[in-house]
Amino acid sequence: MGQLLKEKQRLNVKNSGTTCEIISFLGGGGQGEVYKGKLDGKEVAVKWYFPDYLNNDPELRNRLENLIKNGAPNDRFLWPMDIVTSQDDSKSFGYIMELRESRFKSLNDLMKRKVEPKLHVLTIVGFELAFNFRELHTRGLCYRDISFGNVFFDPKNGEVRICDNDNVDVNGAEGAIGGTPKFMAPEIVRGEAKPTTSTDLFSLSVLLFYLLMSSHPLEGHNESQIHSFDLPAQRQLYGLNPIFIYDPQDKSNRPDPNVHTNAIECWPIYPKFLQEMFVRAFTEGLRNPESRIREGEWRKAFVRLRDCVYYCSNCGEENFRDFESTETATCWSCKKPTKTPMSVVIEKNRIAITRDMKLYSHHIDRDSEFDFSKPQAEVARHPTDPNKWGIKNLSSTAWTATAPDGKELGIDPGRSISIVPGTKINFGNLEGEIIS
């Protein structure tokens, strides 16, 4: 059990007037301890603060009560639900939130390779992180402490949960939390600024780089030369002289082959457009907070990255097809040249055609928002010839197709069109073409 609360101890729940019973200790951190509790027959999580931390954050209770009153941006946030207090200690308090399901793993687990999700799952995690922090920011709120210790994901489907939301406050408000080392924007490290939405954007870029590269974007040669990783050294590396490890103009901080193997192995896996985004994030974005990549652009990038996934023709591992590259593709896993699949080009989007490719509303309707709950098309095997594949219409409207020989065909809902290079498909709002 933890140090602060006891098993079967009952806490008073402020707004509901009921009590919450402590069941077991879950873990602790710098602010307090987290327990499993039971409230009205349902298991919940209870965060209870250290007395010393409460002295350092006098606005905490008011902040929590405002968060509880206004509610979560959506269900991806394990948001404070109610304040809890103890009859034994009138000065301390905590709050109740939903209990995180066991299927969710931390990004720390990803860094340590305790979980190894598929590449397409990472694209979903990246999309979800960008989307949900955008939901938070559009409410005029600042998270203040984005890091991989506060984010959890399902390794099977990429769904995320964001915790430690007691640090969230109105953008620009004063607070006790400055962020987590390694994730802080350079201006915070230098002591020139406090957490804002703009510094959140920098932390989000670091988080996304960690997600895909399992490395820090500023830790290269300069970091490997540090013998004592004390505060002055960290201030130099992350604040005074931050240099992106793949800065195209300054190669002085390239990854050390003996230390930063993850970055060296992972960077070539990704298409050029994504590499260029990280270059922008950690060159212009380092120097000018106004140039930082916003959540909406990251969101589009991860959707585009998802459309690049295909399977190696030799070993079957997932790869990303770089549609801008003219070089022969090589599998990152087996290191052999691999055949790249055909693709369907719809306006500016290009989607690799694989056995499990799906098209969604944003692919075939330029006015549609991202919605992955209902596919509009999928790749399907021919019912009588297993060697033939087609694109199946899952929408509620008929499409028309033009074969390479000019013949026009109707594709009613539930029907398919053969995957043949040169075939054009009119989806109604947009037209696509299958190319090799």
Tab-separated table of C-alpha atoms in Angstrom:
chain	number	residue	atom	x	y	z
A	1	MET	CA	0.000	0.000	0.000
A	2	GLY	CA	1.088	3.595	-0.476
A	3	GLN	CA	2.125	6.046	2.187
A	4	LEU	CA	-0.862	8.389	2.121
A	5	LEU	CA	-4.057	6.297	2.212
A	6	LYS	CA	-5.011	2.948	3.712
A	7	GLU	CA	-6.911	-0.014	2.338
A	8	LYS	CA	-10.682	0.279	2.982
A	9	GLN	CA	-10.275	3.919	4.006
A	10	ARG	CA	-13.341	5.936	3.018
A	11	LEU	CA	-13.097	9.389	1.471
A	12	ASN	CA	-15.809	12.010	1.212
A	13	VAL	CA	-16.882	12.837	-2.338
A	14	LYS	CA	-17.603	16.569	-2.526
A	15	ASN	CA	-20.337	17.031	-5.134
A	16	SER	CA	-22.189	13.734	-4.879
A	17	GLY	CA	-22.130	13.607	-1.073
A	18	THR	CA	-21.257	9.894	-1.132
A	19	THR	CA	-18.065	8.113	-0.084
A	20	CYS	CA	-15.342	6.369	-2.035
A	21	GLU	CA	-13.572	3.309	-0.603
A	22	ILE	CA	-9.859	2.782	-1.245
A	23	ILE	CA	-9.117	-0.697	-2.617
A	24	SER	CA	-5.416	-0.800	-3.532
A	25	PHE	CA	-2.330	1.260	-4.320
A	26	LEU	CA	-1.532	1.761	-8.020
A	27	GLY	CA	1.539	3.988	-8.094
A	28	GLY	CA	3.133	7.265	-7.114
A	29	GLY	CA	4.858	10.266	-8.628
A	30	GLY	CA	6.141	13.716	-7.791
A	31	GLN	CA	2.721	15.151	-6.961
A	32	GLY	CA	1.115	12.332	-5.019
A	33	GLU	CA	-0.149	8.765	-5.187
A	34	VAL	CA	-2.815	7.020	-7.228
A	35	TYR	CA	-5.131	4.350	-5.831
A	36	LYS	CA	-7.894	2.117	-7.079
A	37	GLY	CA	-11.159	2.954	-5.377
A	38	LYS	CA	-14.814	1.992	-5.470
A	39	LEU	CA	-17.557	4.574	-5.950
A	40	ASP	CA	-21.218	3.547	-6.153
A	41	GLY	CA	-20.160	0.000	-7.054
A	42	LYS	CA	-17.837	1.126	-9.853
A	43	GLU	CA	-14.046	0.984	-9.783
A	44	VAL	CA	-12.374	4.372	-10.186
A	45	ALA	CA	-8.914	5.903	-9.797
A	46	VAL	CA	-8.135	8.259	-6.913
A	47	LYS	CA	-5.213	10.677	-6.984
A	48	TRP	CA	-4.175	11.930	-3.525
A	49	TYR	CA	-1.647	14.745	-3.181
A	50	PHE	CA	1.441	15.020	-1.030
A	51	PRO	CA	1.055	17.852	1.528
A	52	ASP	CA	4.305	19.464	0.339
A	53	TYR	CA	3.028	19.595	-3.226
A	54	LEU	CA	-0.174	21.346	-2.136
A	55	ASN	CA	1.936	24.078	-0.574
A	56	ASN	CA	3.702	24.630	-3.903
A	57	ASP	CA	0.498	24.784	-5.962
A	58	PRO	CA	-1.999	26.947	-4.031
A	59	GLU	CA	-4.347	27.291	-7.049
A	60	LEU	CA	-4.694	23.532	-7.508
A	61	ARG	CA	-8.081	23.132	-5.869
A	62	ASN	CA	-9.661	26.025	-7.754
A	63	ARG	CA	-8.197	24.660	-10.987
A	64	LEU	CA	-9.604	21.189	-10.295
A	65	GLU	CA	-13.047	22.515	-9.477
A	66	ASN	CA	-13.130	24.477	-12.740
A	67	LEU	CA	-12.045	21.394	-14.708
A	68	ILE	CA	-14.742	19.299	-13.022
A	69	LYS	CA	-17.378	21.964	-13.668
A	70	ASN	CA	-16.527	22.379	-17.355
A	71	GLY	CA	-15.930	18.682	-18.132
A	72	ALA	CA	-13.520	16.872	-20.420
A	73	PRO	CA	-12.985	17.746	-24.092
A	74	ASN	CA	-13.886	14.133	-24.920
A	75	ASP	CA	-13.605	10.561	-23.625
A	76	ARG	CA	-9.880	10.285	-24.431
A	77	PHE	CA	-9.055	12.357	-21.347
A	78	LEU	CA	-9.097	10.708	-17.897
A	79	TRP	CA	-10.578	13.903	-16.512
A	80	PRO	CA	-11.146	14.896	-12.863
A	81	MET	CA	-14.697	13.885	-11.913
A	82	ASP	CA	-14.976	15.050	-8.290
A	83	ILE	CA	-12.940	16.213	-5.297
A	84	VAL	CA	-12.349	13.786	-2.417
A	85	THR	CA	-11.387	14.696	1.146
A	86	SER	CA	-10.586	12.806	4.350
A	87	GLN	CA	-11.976	13.271	7.849
A	88	ASP	CA	-8.519	12.359	9.172
A	89	ASP	CA	-6.696	15.159	7.341
A	90	SER	CA	-8.538	18.389	6.643
A	91	LYS	CA	-5.589	19.961	4.771
A	92	SER	CA	-5.113	17.264	2.135
A	93	PHE	CA	-7.381	16.273	-0.730
A	94	GLY	CA	-7.451	14.466	-4.048
A	95	TYR	CA	-9.746	13.774	-6.958
A	96	ILE	CA	-11.542	10.899	-8.681
A	97	MET	CA	-11.139	9.996	-12.340
A	98	GLU	CA	-11.985	7.029	-14.531
A	99	LEU	CA	-9.775	3.990	-14.012
A	100	ARG	CA	-7.513	3.350	-16.992
A	101	GLU	CA	-8.237	-0.009	-18.621
A	102	SER	CA	-5.415	-2.549	-18.574
A	103	ARG	CA	-5.331	-2.669	-22.392
A	104	PHE	CA	-3.698	0.765	-22.437
A	105	LYS	CA	0.088	0.822	-22.263
A	106	SER	CA	2.383	3.785	-21.662
A	107	LEU	CA	4.742	5.287	-24.198
A	108	ASN	CA	7.430	4.393	-21.668
A	109	ASP	CA	6.568	0.761	-22.457
A	110	LEU	CA	7.057	1.547	-26.153
A	111	MET	CA	10.443	3.140	-25.488
A	112	LYS	CA	11.550	0.032	-23.574
A	113	ARG	CA	10.050	-2.260	-26.252
A	114	LYS	CA	7.762	-3.945	-23.765
A	115	VAL	CA	5.125	-3.474	-26.449
A	116	GLU	CA	5.826	-3.478	-30.199
A	117	PRO	CA	2.769	-2.246	-32.101
A	118	LYS	CA	2.455	-2.417	-35.875
A	119	LEU	CA	3.462	0.630	-37.904
A	120	HIS	CA	-0.130	1.379	-38.891
A	121	VAL	CA	-1.059	1.466	-35.191
A	122	LEU	CA	1.590	4.142	-34.591
A	123	THR	CA	-0.017	6.273	-37.302
A	124	ILE	CA	-3.334	6.023	-35.454
A	125	VAL	CA	-1.710	6.924	-32.121
A	126	GLY	CA	-0.101	9.980	-33.726
A	127	PHE	CA	-3.404	11.054	-35.260
A	128	GLU	CA	-5.246	10.596	-31.966
A	129	LEU	CA	-2.679	12.602	-30.005
A	130	ALA	CA	-2.786	15.501	-32.471
A	131	PHE	CA	-6.582	15.401	-32.680
A	132	ASN	CA	-7.200	15.296	-28.947
A	133	PHE	CA	-4.689	17.951	-27.940
A	134	ARG	CA	-6.345	20.118	-30.595
A	135	GLU	CA	-9.678	19.488	-28.877
A	136	LEU	CA	-8.123	20.688	-25.622
A	137	HIS	CA	-6.485	23.755	-27.144
A	138	THR	CA	-9.605	24.898	-28.992
A	139	ARG	CA	-11.240	25.273	-25.566
A	140	GLY	CA	-8.618	27.850	-24.676
A	141	LEU	CA	-6.792	25.400	-22.409
A	142	CYS	CA	-3.120	24.528	-22.066
A	143	TYR	CA	-1.983	21.064	-20.968
A	144	ARG	CA	1.372	22.371	-19.610
A	145	ASP	CA	3.066	18.971	-19.214
A	146	ILE	CA	2.850	16.906	-22.422
A	147	SER	CA	5.216	13.940	-22.114
A	148	PHE	CA	5.219	10.205	-22.730
A	149	GLY	CA	4.569	9.609	-19.030
A	150	ASN	CA	1.102	11.126	-19.385
A	151	VAL	CA	-0.050	9.296	-22.509
A	152	PHE	CA	-1.286	5.718	-22.874
A	153	PHE	CA	-2.365	3.778	-25.957
A	154	ASP	CA	-3.890	0.476	-26.993
A	155	PRO	CA	-1.165	-1.417	-28.948
A	156	LYS	CA	-3.836	-3.228	-30.966
A	157	ASN	CA	-5.907	-0.332	-32.300
A	158	GLY	CA	-4.034	2.895	-31.443
A	159	GLU	CA	-6.739	4.372	-29.218
A	160	VAL	CA	-5.276	6.746	-26.622
A	161	ARG	CA	-5.921	7.935	-23.078
A	162	ILE	CA	-4.450	11.154	-21.686
A	163	CYS	CA	-4.022	11.333	-17.914
A	164	ASP	CA	-2.700	13.776	-15.282
A	165	ASN	CA	-5.166	16.398	-16.447
A	166	ASP	CA	-4.998	18.215	-13.109
A	167	ASN	CA	-2.198	20.300	-14.681
A	168	VAL	CA	-4.531	21.660	-17.372
A	169	ASP	CA	-5.344	25.353	-17.073
A	170	VAL	CA	-6.456	28.345	-19.086
A	171	ASN	CA	-3.849	29.219	-21.709
A	172	GLY	CA	-1.226	31.551	-20.251
A	173	ALA	CA	-2.292	31.140	-16.610
A	174	GLU	CA	0.371	31.027	-13.895
A	175	GLY	CA	0.985	27.599	-12.374
A	176	ALA	CA	3.374	25.407	-10.437
A	177	ILE	CA	4.041	23.046	-13.362
A	178	GLY	CA	6.598	24.090	-15.967
A	179	GLY	CA	6.674	20.782	-17.804
A	180	THR	CA	8.740	17.607	-17.928
A	181	PRO	CA	12.482	17.845	-18.685
A	182	LYS	CA	13.272	16.896	-22.296
A	183	PHE	CA	9.778	17.981	-23.397
A	184	MET	CA	9.941	21.640	-22.395
A	185	ALA	CA	10.169	24.260	-25.121
A	186	PRO	CA	13.593	25.959	-25.276
A	187	GLU	CA	12.181	29.271	-24.025
A	188	ILE	CA	10.914	27.543	-20.863
A	189	VAL	CA	14.273	25.827	-20.327
A	190	ARG	CA	15.968	29.222	-20.612
A	191	GLY	CA	13.540	30.735	-18.100
A	192	GLU	CA	12.072	33.173	-20.628
A	193	ALA	CA	8.501	31.854	-20.739
A	194	LYS	CA	5.801	29.920	-18.918
A	195	PRO	CA	3.742	27.057	-20.386
A	196	THR	CA	1.264	28.107	-23.083
A	197	THR	CA	-0.469	26.511	-26.032
A	198	SER	CA	2.617	27.420	-28.081
A	199	THR	CA	4.945	25.511	-25.745
A	200	ASP	CA	2.450	22.637	-25.781
A	201	LEU	CA	2.948	22.461	-29.563
A	202	PHE	CA	6.685	22.008	-29.107
A	203	SER	CA	6.132	19.285	-26.491
A	204	LEU	CA	3.675	17.560	-28.839
A	205	SER	CA	6.281	17.517	-31.617
A	206	VAL	CA	8.813	15.934	-29.242
A	207	LEU	CA	6.204	13.370	-28.193
A	208	LEU	CA	5.426	12.459	-31.819
A	209	PHE	CA	9.134	12.145	-32.625
A	210	TYR	CA	9.555	9.790	-29.662
A	211	LEU	CA	6.522	7.815	-30.843
A	212	LEU	CA	8.024	7.111	-34.273
A	213	MET	CA	11.774	7.196	-33.615
A	214	SER	CA	12.050	6.032	-29.974
A	215	SER	CA	14.557	8.858	-29.571
A	216	HIS	CA	14.755	12.506	-28.547
A	217	PRO	CA	15.075	14.970	-31.453
A	218	LEU	CA	17.884	16.960	-29.786
A	219	GLU	CA	19.953	14.084	-28.381
A	220	GLY	CA	22.796	13.341	-30.770
A	221	HIS	CA	26.548	13.846	-30.698
A	222	ASN	CA	26.280	16.771	-28.271
A	223	GLU	CA	24.420	14.643	-25.734
A	224	SER	CA	26.838	11.706	-26.032
A	225	GLN	CA	29.743	14.030	-25.149
A	226	ILE	CA	28.186	15.041	-21.817
A	227	HIS	CA	29.882	13.318	-18.881
A	228	SER	CA	27.709	14.793	-16.132
A	229	PHE	CA	24.087	15.211	-17.175
A	230	ASP	CA	23.422	17.930	-14.605
A	231	LEU	CA	21.121	20.949	-14.869
A	232	PRO	CA	23.676	23.206	-16.613
A	233	ALA	CA	24.305	20.484	-19.227
A	234	GLN	CA	20.573	19.999	-19.787
A	235	ARG	CA	20.048	23.749	-20.087
A	236	GLN	CA	22.727	23.882	-22.759
A	237	LEU	CA	21.371	20.895	-24.702
A	238	TYR	CA	17.649	21.711	-24.588
A	239	GLY	CA	17.616	25.486	-24.135
A	240	LEU	CA	20.738	27.470	-24.977
A	241	ASN	CA	22.046	25.510	-27.956
A	242	PRO	CA	19.379	23.055	-29.129
A	243	ILE	CA	20.227	21.453	-32.479
A	244	PHE	CA	18.015	18.935	-34.265
A	245	ILE	CA	19.826	15.666	-34.863
A	246	TYR	CA	18.846	15.792	-38.561
A	247	ASP	CA	19.156	19.532	-39.112
A	248	PRO	CA	20.034	19.770	-42.831
A	249	GLN	CA	22.128	22.933	-42.295
A	250	ASP	CA	23.956	21.951	-39.099
A	251	LYS	CA	25.302	18.401	-38.969
A	252	SER	CA	27.231	18.854	-35.714
A	253	ASN	CA	24.629	16.989	-33.632
A	254	ARG	CA	24.037	13.877	-35.738
A	255	PRO	CA	23.125	10.675	-33.813
A	256	ASP	CA	26.084	8.784	-32.351
A	257	PRO	CA	26.160	5.251	-33.893
A	258	ASN	CA	27.246	3.809	-30.552
A	259	VAL	CA	24.483	5.495	-28.562
A	260	HIS	CA	21.536	6.603	-30.677
A	261	THR	CA	20.818	3.466	-32.673
A	262	ASN	CA	17.033	3.925	-32.538
A	263	ALA	CA	17.158	7.268	-34.348
A	264	ILE	CA	19.587	5.939	-36.960
A	265	GLU	CA	17.444	2.866	-37.669
A	266	CYS	CA	14.041	4.563	-37.577
A	267	TRP	CA	14.610	7.844	-39.450
A	268	PRO	CA	14.989	6.229	-42.945
A	269	ILE	CA	11.775	4.233	-42.496
A	270	TYR	CA	9.565	7.288	-42.912
A	271	PRO	CA	8.623	9.123	-46.128
A	272	LYS	CA	10.300	12.382	-47.031
A	273	PHE	CA	7.220	14.525	-46.311
A	274	LEU	CA	7.212	13.429	-42.663
A	275	GLN	CA	10.951	13.896	-42.282
A	276	GLU	CA	10.530	17.440	-43.633
A	277	MET	CA	7.844	18.155	-41.047
A	278	PHE	CA	10.143	17.121	-38.213
A	279	VAL	CA	12.902	19.265	-39.721
A	280	ARG	CA	10.538	22.263	-39.622
A	281	ALA	CA	9.408	21.430	-36.091
A	282	PHE	CA	12.962	21.320	-34.748
A	283	THR	CA	14.630	24.085	-36.743
A	284	GLU	CA	12.128	26.901	-37.310
A	285	GLY	CA	10.043	25.638	-34.391
A	286	LEU	CA	13.044	25.742	-32.060
A	287	ARG	CA	13.785	29.375	-32.822
A	288	ASN	CA	10.334	30.826	-33.483
A	289	PRO	CA	7.311	29.701	-31.438
A	290	GLU	CA	4.989	31.160	-34.091
A	291	SER	CA	6.415	28.701	-36.650
A	292	ARG	CA	5.523	25.571	-34.685
A	293	ILE	CA	3.493	22.907	-36.402
A	294	ARG	CA	-0.082	22.964	-35.249
A	295	GLU	CA	-2.170	19.945	-34.339
A	296	GLY	CA	-4.269	20.101	-37.507
A	297	GLU	CA	-1.211	19.755	-39.732
A	298	TRP	CA	0.117	16.841	-37.668
A	299	ARG	CA	-3.314	15.248	-37.907
A	300	LYS	CA	-3.291	15.419	-41.721
A	301	ALA	CA	0.283	14.140	-41.820
A	302	PHE	CA	-0.542	11.027	-39.801
A	303	VAL	CA	-3.565	10.301	-41.995
A	304	ARG	CA	-1.289	10.592	-45.029
A	305	LEU	CA	1.294	8.355	-43.354
A	306	ARG	CA	-1.396	5.756	-42.684
A	307	ASP	CA	-2.176	5.722	-46.410
A	308	CYS	CA	1.484	4.860	-47.150
A	309	VAL	CA	1.510	1.542	-45.274
A	310	TYR	CA	2.149	-1.582	-47.349
A	311	TYR	CA	3.597	-5.060	-46.823
A	312	CYS	CA	7.057	-6.233	-47.878
A	313	SER	CA	6.818	-8.692	-50.765
A	314	ASN	CA	9.563	-10.809	-49.149
A	315	CYS	CA	8.964	-10.980	-45.398
A	316	GLY	CA	5.499	-9.464	-45.067
A	317	GLU	CA	6.496	-6.728	-42.598
A	318	GLU	CA	4.777	-3.354	-42.764
A	319	ASN	CA	6.667	-0.589	-44.564
A	320	PHE	CA	5.853	2.966	-45.628
A	321	ARG	CA	5.777	3.690	-49.339
A	322	ASP	CA	7.460	7.001	-50.112
A	323	PHE	CA	5.469	8.124	-53.136
A	324	GLU	CA	7.940	10.969	-53.778
A	325	SER	CA	10.950	8.661	-54.046
A	326	THR	CA	12.154	7.197	-57.351
A	327	GLU	CA	14.595	4.800	-55.672
A	328	THR	CA	13.946	1.057	-55.363
A	329	ALA	CA	12.183	0.416	-52.068
A	330	THR	CA	14.080	-1.638	-49.485
A	331	CYS	CA	12.353	-3.294	-46.521
A	332	TRP	CA	13.518	-1.931	-43.177
A	333	SER	CA	13.172	-5.411	-41.627
A	334	CYS	CA	14.652	-7.935	-44.061
A	335	LYS	CA	16.820	-5.302	-45.856
A	336	LYS	CA	15.857	-6.725	-49.263
A	337	PRO	CA	14.440	-4.820	-52.251
A	338	THR	CA	10.679	-5.059	-52.133
A	339	LYS	CA	7.921	-4.654	-54.682
A	340	THR	CA	5.680	-1.666	-54.010
A	341	PRO	CA	1.939	-2.063	-54.493
A	342	MET	CA	-0.348	-0.221	-56.840
A	343	SER	CA	-2.084	2.828	-55.461
A	344	VAL	CA	-5.218	4.863	-55.978
A	345	VAL	CA	-4.773	8.596	-56.506
A	346	ILE	CA	-7.705	10.759	-55.427
A	347	GLU	CA	-7.031	14.455	-55.987
A	348	LYS	CA	-3.872	15.106	-53.893
A	349	ASN	CA	-4.154	11.884	-51.880
A	350	ARG	CA	-2.339	8.706	-52.839
A	351	ILE	CA	-3.249	5.505	-51.016
A	352	ALA	CA	-1.305	2.245	-51.225
A	353	ILE	CA	-3.561	-0.622	-52.318
A	354	THR	CA	-3.073	-3.517	-49.887
A	355	ARG	CA	-5.219	-6.456	-48.852
A	356	ASP	CA	-6.700	-4.436	-45.969
A	357	MET	CA	-6.852	-0.979	-47.569
A	358	LYS	CA	-9.958	1.022	-46.759
A	359	LEU	CA	-11.176	4.334	-48.110
A	360	TYR	CA	-13.041	6.687	-45.796
A	361	SER	CA	-15.276	9.666	-46.370
A	362	HIS	CA	-12.356	12.134	-46.338
A	363	HIS	CA	-10.775	10.211	-49.222
A	364	ILE	CA	-13.748	10.413	-51.576
A	365	ASP	CA	-15.463	13.636	-50.447
A	366	ARG	CA	-13.415	16.825	-50.186
A	367	ASP	CA	-15.986	18.350	-47.807
A	368	SER	CA	-15.841	15.494	-45.298
A	369	GLU	CA	-14.108	15.503	-41.917
A	370	PHE	CA	-11.900	12.664	-40.725
A	371	ASP	CA	-14.106	9.781	-39.617
A	372	PHE	CA	-12.641	6.289	-39.376
A	373	SER	CA	-15.748	4.672	-37.922
A	374	LYS	CA	-17.379	3.813	-41.272
A	375	PRO	CA	-15.285	2.857	-44.326
A	376	GLN	CA	-16.694	3.790	-47.729
A	377	ALA	CA	-14.649	1.237	-49.694
A	378	GLU	CA	-12.368	-1.728	-49.083
A	379	VAL	CA	-10.212	-4.182	-50.978
A	380	ALA	CA	-12.089	-7.459	-51.489
A	381	ARG	CA	-11.151	-10.804	-53.024
A	382	HIS	CA	-13.172	-12.030	-56.002
A	383	PRO	CA	-15.813	-14.541	-54.801
A	384	THR	CA	-14.841	-17.232	-57.317
A	385	ASP	CA	-11.271	-16.364	-58.355
A	386	PRO	CA	-8.942	-15.948	-55.319
A	387	ASN	CA	-6.251	-14.427	-57.548
A	388	LYS	CA	-8.402	-11.442	-58.434
A	389	TRP	CA	-8.988	-8.456	-56.191
A	390	GLY	CA	-11.245	-5.455	-56.411
A	391	ILE	CA	-12.263	-2.256	-54.668
A	392	LYS	CA	-15.680	-2.788	-53.093
A	393	ASN	CA	-18.237	0.001	-52.739
A	394	LEU	CA	-19.334	0.167	-49.093
A	395	SER	CA	-21.119	3.500	-49.444
A	396	SER	CA	-24.830	4.076	-49.973
A	397	THR	CA	-24.450	5.619	-53.442
A	398	ALA	CA	-23.499	4.154	-56.810
A	399	TRP	CA	-20.167	5.015	-58.436
A	400	THR	CA	-19.121	4.945	-62.057
A	401	ALA	CA	-15.829	3.616	-63.385
A	402	THR	CA	-14.001	3.985	-66.665
A	403	ALA	CA	-11.834	1.015	-67.662
A	404	PRO	CA	-8.467	1.518	-69.416
A	405	ASP	CA	-10.177	0.689	-72.752
A	406	GLY	CA	-12.728	3.484	-72.203
A	407	LYS	CA	-15.635	1.250	-71.243
A	408	GLU	CA	-17.886	2.743	-68.528
A	409	LEU	CA	-19.122	0.564	-65.664
A	410	GLY	CA	-21.530	1.136	-62.794
A	411	ILE	CA	-20.482	0.162	-59.265
A	412	ASP	CA	-23.565	-0.180	-57.088
A	413	PRO	CA	-23.263	-0.388	-53.276
A	414	GLY	CA	-21.905	-3.824	-52.373
A	415	ARG	CA	-20.301	-4.330	-55.798
A	416	SER	CA	-16.607	-4.201	-56.722
A	417	ILE	CA	-14.409	-2.917	-59.541
A	418	SER	CA	-11.286	-4.894	-60.508
A	419	ILE	CA	-7.949	-3.400	-59.498
A	420	VAL	CA	-6.414	-2.640	-62.903
A	421	PRO	CA	-3.934	0.193	-63.574
A	422	GLY	CA	-5.528	2.994	-65.573
A	423	THR	CA	-9.024	2.411	-64.184
A	424	LYS	CA	-10.751	5.626	-63.119
A	425	ILE	CA	-13.455	5.710	-60.442
A	426	ASN	CA	-15.917	8.581	-60.044
A	427	PHE	CA	-17.002	8.619	-56.400
A	428	GLY	CA	-19.432	11.485	-56.955
A	429	ASN	CA	-17.563	14.363	-55.354
A	430	LEU	CA	-14.087	13.253	-56.414
A	431	GLU	CA	-12.495	11.006	-59.012
A	432	GLY	CA	-9.673	8.558	-58.428
A	433	GLU	CA	-7.359	6.562	-60.652
A	434	ILE	CA	-5.581	3.278	-60.034
A	435	ILE	CA	-1.896	3.514	-60.936
A	436	SER	CA	1.009	1.099	-60.711
